[in-house]
Amino acid sequence: MDNFLQLAEDRFSVRKFIEKQLRVEDLARILKAGEIAPTAKNVQPQKIFVVQSEQGLAKIDLATKCRYGAPTVLMVCYDRNLEWVNPFNDQYTTGVIDATIVTTHMMLEAWDIGVASCYVEWFNPDKLISEFELPENIIPAALLPLGYMAPDAHPAHLHSESREEEEMVQFL
């Protein structure tokens, strides 16, 4: 368990990458982490688009300023037709949550193997849908820019700040 806690503590959102493309084996491991991530009822509604082409990255850049020069971006979506619906509240669906869990698993695996990332939710989903001509059932949930960290990359100034446990956790 100490290894995971150290990984989680060391990892930070990288906002500066070198131009080197990911090694095929690194990308494969990262995608495998997304494949084995847990989802509600294991319905696996995620749809992951690997964007590496110049044309594809230009489309990403139209939807967000938060690519930070990464040579690869995973556009993590979910299929509205596959997401689990809570039988007690049909307004509660898990597509976004499942896609977030998948993205987090890939982000942590990336860091573990020396690949940097930045979890991005600041994007225009309508722009992604139109630029990539996504079908209406495929909904963008997160972007995960991936690459190798620039030597002068550093954590954001609030990275190591945290609220006190007593503010976040309550025992009932």
Tab-separated table of N, CA and C in Angstrom, residues 50-136:
chain	number	residue	atom	x	y	z
A	50	VAL	N	-7.449	7.713	-29.117
A	50	VAL	CA	-6.038	8.078	-29.015
A	50	VAL	C	-5.759	9.086	-30.127
A	51	VAL	N	-5.460	10.307	-29.730
A	51	VAL	CA	-5.232	11.380	-30.693
A	51	VAL	C	-3.744	11.690	-30.724
A	52	GLN	N	-3.114	11.405	-31.878
A	52	GLN	CA	-1.683	11.646	-32.036
A	52	GLN	C	-1.349	12.372	-33.336
A	53	SER	N	-2.252	12.347	-34.282
A	53	SER	CA	-1.971	12.984	-35.572
A	53	SER	C	-1.993	14.500	-35.429
A	54	GLU	N	-1.280	15.164	-36.319
A	54	GLU	CA	-1.256	16.621	-36.316
A	54	GLU	C	-2.675	17.183	-36.482
A	55	GLN	N	-3.430	16.573	-37.378
A	55	GLN	CA	-4.804	17.015	-37.619
A	55	GLN	C	-5.675	16.803	-36.377
A	56	GLY	N	-5.554	15.666	-35.744
A	56	GLY	CA	-6.335	15.382	-34.546
A	56	GLY	C	-5.971	16.293	-33.387
A	57	LEU	N	-4.673	16.538	-33.207
A	57	LEU	CA	-4.238	17.431	-32.129
A	57	LEU	C	-4.714	18.864	-32.375
A	58	ALA	N	-4.771	19.269	-33.634
A	58	ALA	CA	-5.292	20.605	-33.957
A	58	ALA	C	-6.765	20.706	-33.567
A	59	LYS	N	-7.509	19.621	-33.729
A	59	LYS	CA	-8.922	19.604	-33.314
A	59	LYS	C	-9.039	19.699	-31.793
A	60	ILE	N	-8.160	19.010	-31.083
A	60	ILE	CA	-8.138	19.116	-29.618
A	60	ILE	C	-7.873	20.567	-29.218
A	61	ASP	N	-6.909	21.194	-29.902
A	61	ASP	CA	-6.549	22.575	-29.582
A	61	ASP	C	-7.697	23.551	-29.818
A	62	LEU	N	-8.619	23.215	-30.705
A	62	LEU	CA	-9.795	24.064	-30.919
A	62	LEU	C	-10.768	23.994	-29.743
A	63	ALA	N	-10.696	22.908	-28.980
A	63	ALA	CA	-11.644	22.692	-27.873
A	63	ALA	C	-11.076	23.059	-26.513
A	64	THR	N	-9.755	23.174	-26.407
A	64	THR	CA	-9.133	23.483	-25.117
A	64	THR	C	-7.765	24.137	-25.311
A	65	LYS	N	-7.361	24.908	-24.326
A	65	LYS	CA	-6.011	25.470	-24.293
A	65	LYS	C	-5.099	24.579	-23.458
A	66	CYS	N	-5.626	23.471	-22.991
A	66	CYS	CA	-4.936	22.665	-21.980
A	66	CYS	C	-4.283	21.400	-22.524
A	67	ARG	N	-3.747	21.444	-23.745
A	67	ARG	CA	-2.988	20.297	-24.246
A	67	ARG	C	-1.533	20.408	-23.814
A	68	TYR	N	-1.046	21.621	-23.642
A	68	TYR	CA	0.300	21.888	-23.128
A	68	TYR	C	1.412	21.273	-23.975
A	69	GLY	N	1.144	21.097	-25.273
A	69	GLY	CA	2.158	20.554	-26.164
A	69	GLY	C	2.346	19.062	-26.091
A	70	ALA	N	1.455	18.364	-25.401
A	70	ALA	CA	1.574	16.902	-25.314
A	70	ALA	C	1.412	16.287	-26.707
A	71	PRO	N	2.238	15.300	-27.054
A	71	PRO	CA	2.149	14.678	-28.373
A	71	PRO	C	1.024	13.654	-28.524
A	72	THR	N	0.428	13.273	-27.413
A	72	THR	CA	-0.690	12.327	-27.411
A	72	THR	C	-1.756	12.850	-26.461
A	73	VAL	N	-3.000	12.741	-26.878
A	73	VAL	CA	-4.114	13.069	-25.990
A	73	VAL	C	-5.102	11.910	-26.059
A	74	LEU	N	-5.469	11.418	-24.892
A	74	LEU	CA	-6.551	10.436	-24.828
A	74	LEU	C	-7.834	11.214	-24.597
A	75	MET	N	-8.764	11.082	-25.529
A	75	MET	CA	-10.086	11.684	-25.381
A	75	MET	C	-10.979	10.576	-24.819
A	76	VAL	N	-11.279	10.688	-23.540
A	76	VAL	CA	-12.033	9.643	-22.855
A	76	VAL	C	-13.511	10.027	-22.867
A	77	CYS	N	-14.281	9.178	-23.506
A	77	CYS	CA	-15.715	9.405	-23.654
A	77	CYS	C	-16.455	8.240	-23.021
A	78	TYR	N	-17.765	8.365	-22.999
A	78	TYR	CA	-18.589	7.232	-22.597
A	78	TYR	C	-19.747	7.114	-23.575
A	79	ASP	N	-20.240	5.891	-23.677
A	79	ASP	CA	-21.365	5.596	-24.559
A	79	ASP	C	-22.641	5.673	-23.735
A	80	ARG	N	-23.452	6.643	-24.049
A	80	ARG	CA	-24.709	6.853	-23.325
A	80	ARG	C	-25.604	5.604	-23.379
A	81	ASN	N	-25.456	4.789	-24.421
A	81	ASN	CA	-26.268	3.578	-24.549
A	81	ASN	C	-25.799	2.446	-23.647
A	82	LEU	N	-24.585	2.578	-23.094
A	82	LEU	CA	-24.036	1.516	-22.251
A	82	LEU	C	-23.966	1.883	-20.781
A	83	GLU	N	-24.086	3.164	-20.441
A	83	GLU	CA	-23.924	3.566	-19.045
A	83	GLU	C	-25.006	2.937	-18.162
A	84	TRP	N	-24.629	2.654	-16.930
A	84	TRP	CA	-25.552	2.065	-15.960
A	84	TRP	C	-26.486	3.148	-15.446
A	85	VAL	N	-27.750	2.769	-15.274
A	85	VAL	CA	-28.770	3.682	-14.752
A	85	VAL	C	-29.250	3.130	-13.419
A	86	ASN	N	-29.233	3.979	-12.403
A	86	ASN	CA	-29.671	3.577	-11.071
A	86	ASN	C	-31.165	3.252	-11.100
A	87	PRO	N	-31.558	2.038	-10.702
A	87	PRO	CA	-32.979	1.677	-10.752
A	87	PRO	C	-33.851	2.451	-9.758
A	88	PHE	N	-33.225	3.106	-8.777
A	88	PHE	CA	-33.982	3.887	-7.804
A	88	PHE	C	-34.117	5.345	-8.210
A	89	ASN	N	-33.305	5.760	-9.189
A	89	ASN	CA	-33.328	7.142	-9.641
A	89	ASN	C	-32.786	7.171	-11.062
A	90	ASP	N	-33.654	7.157	-12.053
A	90	ASP	CA	-33.199	7.082	-13.438
A	90	ASP	C	-32.477	8.344	-13.913
A	91	GLN	N	-32.435	9.374	-13.077
A	91	GLN	CA	-31.650	10.575	-13.393
A	91	GLN	C	-30.179	10.388	-13.033
A	92	TYR	N	-29.883	9.323	-12.284
A	92	TYR	CA	-28.517	9.042	-11.869
A	92	TYR	C	-27.932	7.975	-12.778
A	93	THR	N	-27.011	8.406	-13.637
A	93	THR	CA	-26.316	7.480	-14.526
A	93	THR	C	-24.818	7.578	-14.243
A	94	THR	N	-24.075	6.586	-14.661
A	94	THR	CA	-22.668	6.529	-14.252
A	94	THR	C	-21.665	6.713	-15.386
A	95	GLY	N	-22.085	7.177	-16.531
A	95	GLY	CA	-21.153	7.345	-17.643
A	95	GLY	C	-19.977	8.239	-17.310
A	96	VAL	N	-20.238	9.416	-16.756
A	96	VAL	CA	-19.156	10.349	-16.413
A	96	VAL	C	-18.279	9.757	-15.316
A	97	ILE	N	-18.897	9.157	-14.319
A	97	ILE	CA	-18.126	8.569	-13.215
A	97	ILE	C	-17.242	7.433	-13.727
A	98	ASP	N	-17.798	6.556	-14.535
A	98	ASP	CA	-17.012	5.445	-15.078
A	98	ASP	C	-15.850	5.957	-15.922
A	99	ALA	N	-16.104	6.947	-16.775
A	99	ALA	CA	-15.035	7.513	-17.609
A	99	ALA	C	-13.954	8.159	-16.738
A	100	THR	N	-14.372	8.760	-15.627
A	100	THR	CA	-13.423	9.388	-14.711
A	100	THR	C	-12.550	8.343	-14.028
A	101	ILE	N	-13.150	7.253	-13.612
A	101	ILE	CA	-12.371	6.167	-12.993
A	101	ILE	C	-11.360	5.620	-13.996
A	102	VAL	N	-11.795	5.388	-15.217
A	102	VAL	CA	-10.912	4.877	-16.270
A	102	VAL	C	-9.757	5.853	-16.505
A	103	THR	N	-10.076	7.138	-16.593
A	103	THR	CA	-9.049	8.159	-16.822
A	103	THR	C	-8.046	8.180	-15.678
A	104	THR	N	-8.530	8.080	-14.469
A	104	THR	CA	-7.646	8.098	-13.299
A	104	THR	C	-6.711	6.892	-13.307
A	105	HIS	N	-7.231	5.729	-13.633
A	105	HIS	CA	-6.367	4.545	-13.696
A	105	HIS	C	-5.269	4.734	-14.743
A	106	MET	N	-5.623	5.273	-15.898
A	106	MET	CA	-4.622	5.482	-16.946
A	106	MET	C	-3.603	6.539	-16.530
A	107	MET	N	-4.071	7.589	-15.879
A	107	MET	CA	-3.202	8.657	-15.413
A	107	MET	C	-2.168	8.118	-14.411
A	108	LEU	N	-2.604	7.293	-13.489
A	108	LEU	CA	-1.698	6.750	-12.475
A	108	LEU	C	-0.735	5.719	-13.071
A	109	GLU	N	-1.210	4.902	-13.981
A	109	GLU	CA	-0.305	3.955	-14.649
A	109	GLU	C	0.741	4.720	-15.446
A	110	ALA	N	0.327	5.777	-16.117
A	110	ALA	CA	1.269	6.587	-16.889
A	110	ALA	C	2.399	7.083	-15.986
A	111	TRP	N	2.028	7.665	-14.861
A	111	TRP	CA	3.052	8.198	-13.952
A	111	TRP	C	3.982	7.091	-13.470
A	112	ASP	N	3.403	5.947	-13.172
A	112	ASP	CA	4.185	4.828	-12.655
A	112	ASP	C	5.255	4.371	-13.644
A	113	ILE	N	5.011	4.546	-14.946
A	113	ILE	CA	5.989	4.101	-15.952
A	113	ILE	C	6.779	5.265	-16.548
A	114	GLY	N	6.651	6.448	-15.949
A	114	GLY	CA	7.461	7.578	-16.392
A	114	GLY	C	6.838	8.437	-17.472
A	115	VAL	N	5.544	8.303	-17.660
A	115	VAL	CA	4.828	9.131	-18.631
A	115	VAL	C	4.026	10.169	-17.857
A	116	ALA	N	4.173	11.413	-18.260
A	116	ALA	CA	3.487	12.513	-17.584
A	116	ALA	C	2.106	12.742	-18.199
A	117	SER	N	1.229	13.371	-17.407
A	117	SER	CA	-0.126	13.651	-17.887
A	117	SER	C	-0.687	14.857	-17.152
A	118	CYS	N	-1.833	15.283	-17.628
A	118	CYS	CA	-2.588	16.335	-16.963
A	118	CYS	C	-4.063	16.037	-17.190
A	119	TYR	N	-4.780	15.780	-16.125
A	119	TYR	CA	-6.208	15.481	-16.219
A	119	TYR	C	-6.941	16.763	-16.600
A	120	VAL	N	-7.629	16.769	-17.735
A	120	VAL	CA	-8.259	17.982	-18.246
A	120	VAL	C	-9.766	17.785	-18.376
A	121	GLU	N	-10.484	18.666	-17.693
A	121	GLU	CA	-11.936	18.733	-17.871
A	121	GLU	C	-12.342	20.089	-18.452
A	122	TRP	N	-11.391	21.001	-18.600
A	122	TRP	CA	-11.655	22.324	-19.134
A	122	TRP	C	-11.555	22.244	-20.664
A	123	PHE	N	-12.673	21.882	-21.282
A	123	PHE	CA	-12.746	21.777	-22.743
A	123	PHE	C	-14.190	21.989	-23.169
A	124	ASN	N	-14.358	22.302	-24.436
A	124	ASN	CA	-15.685	22.492	-25.009
A	124	ASN	C	-16.138	21.158	-25.608
A	125	PRO	N	-17.064	20.454	-24.948
A	125	PRO	CA	-17.468	19.142	-25.449
A	125	PRO	C	-18.171	19.225	-26.805
A	126	ASP	N	-18.937	20.278	-27.025
A	126	ASP	CA	-19.615	20.410	-28.318
A	126	ASP	C	-18.615	20.544	-29.458
A	127	LYS	N	-17.515	21.230	-29.195
A	127	LYS	CA	-16.466	21.386	-30.213
A	127	LYS	C	-15.818	20.035	-30.519
A	128	LEU	N	-15.555	19.241	-29.471
A	128	LEU	CA	-14.989	17.908	-29.699
A	128	LEU	C	-15.950	17.031	-30.492
A	129	ILE	N	-17.216	17.085	-30.120
A	129	ILE	CA	-18.233	16.283	-30.810
A	129	ILE	C	-18.287	16.647	-32.285
A	130	SER	N	-18.309	17.945	-32.581
A	130	SER	CA	-18.408	18.361	-33.982
A	130	SER	C	-17.103	18.115	-34.745
A	131	GLU	N	-15.969	18.461	-34.162
A	131	GLU	CA	-14.685	18.304	-34.853
A	131	GLU	C	-14.358	16.842	-35.147
A	132	PHE	N	-14.681	15.958	-34.215
A	132	PHE	CA	-14.384	14.537	-34.410
A	132	PHE	C	-15.582	13.763	-34.952
A	133	GLU	N	-16.680	14.481	-35.205
A	133	GLU	CA	-17.898	13.879	-35.764
A	133	GLU	C	-18.329	12.652	-34.952
A	134	LEU	N	-18.412	12.861	-33.637
A	134	LEU	CA	-18.806	11.769	-32.747
A	134	LEU	C	-20.302	11.521	-32.869
A	135	PRO	N	-20.722	10.271	-32.819
A	135	PRO	CA	-22.163	9.983	-32.812
A	135	PRO	C	-22.808	10.535	-31.542
A	136	GLU	N	-24.101	10.763	-31.580
A	136	GLU	CA	-24.777	11.432	-30.460
A	136	GLU	C	-24.725	10.656	-29.148
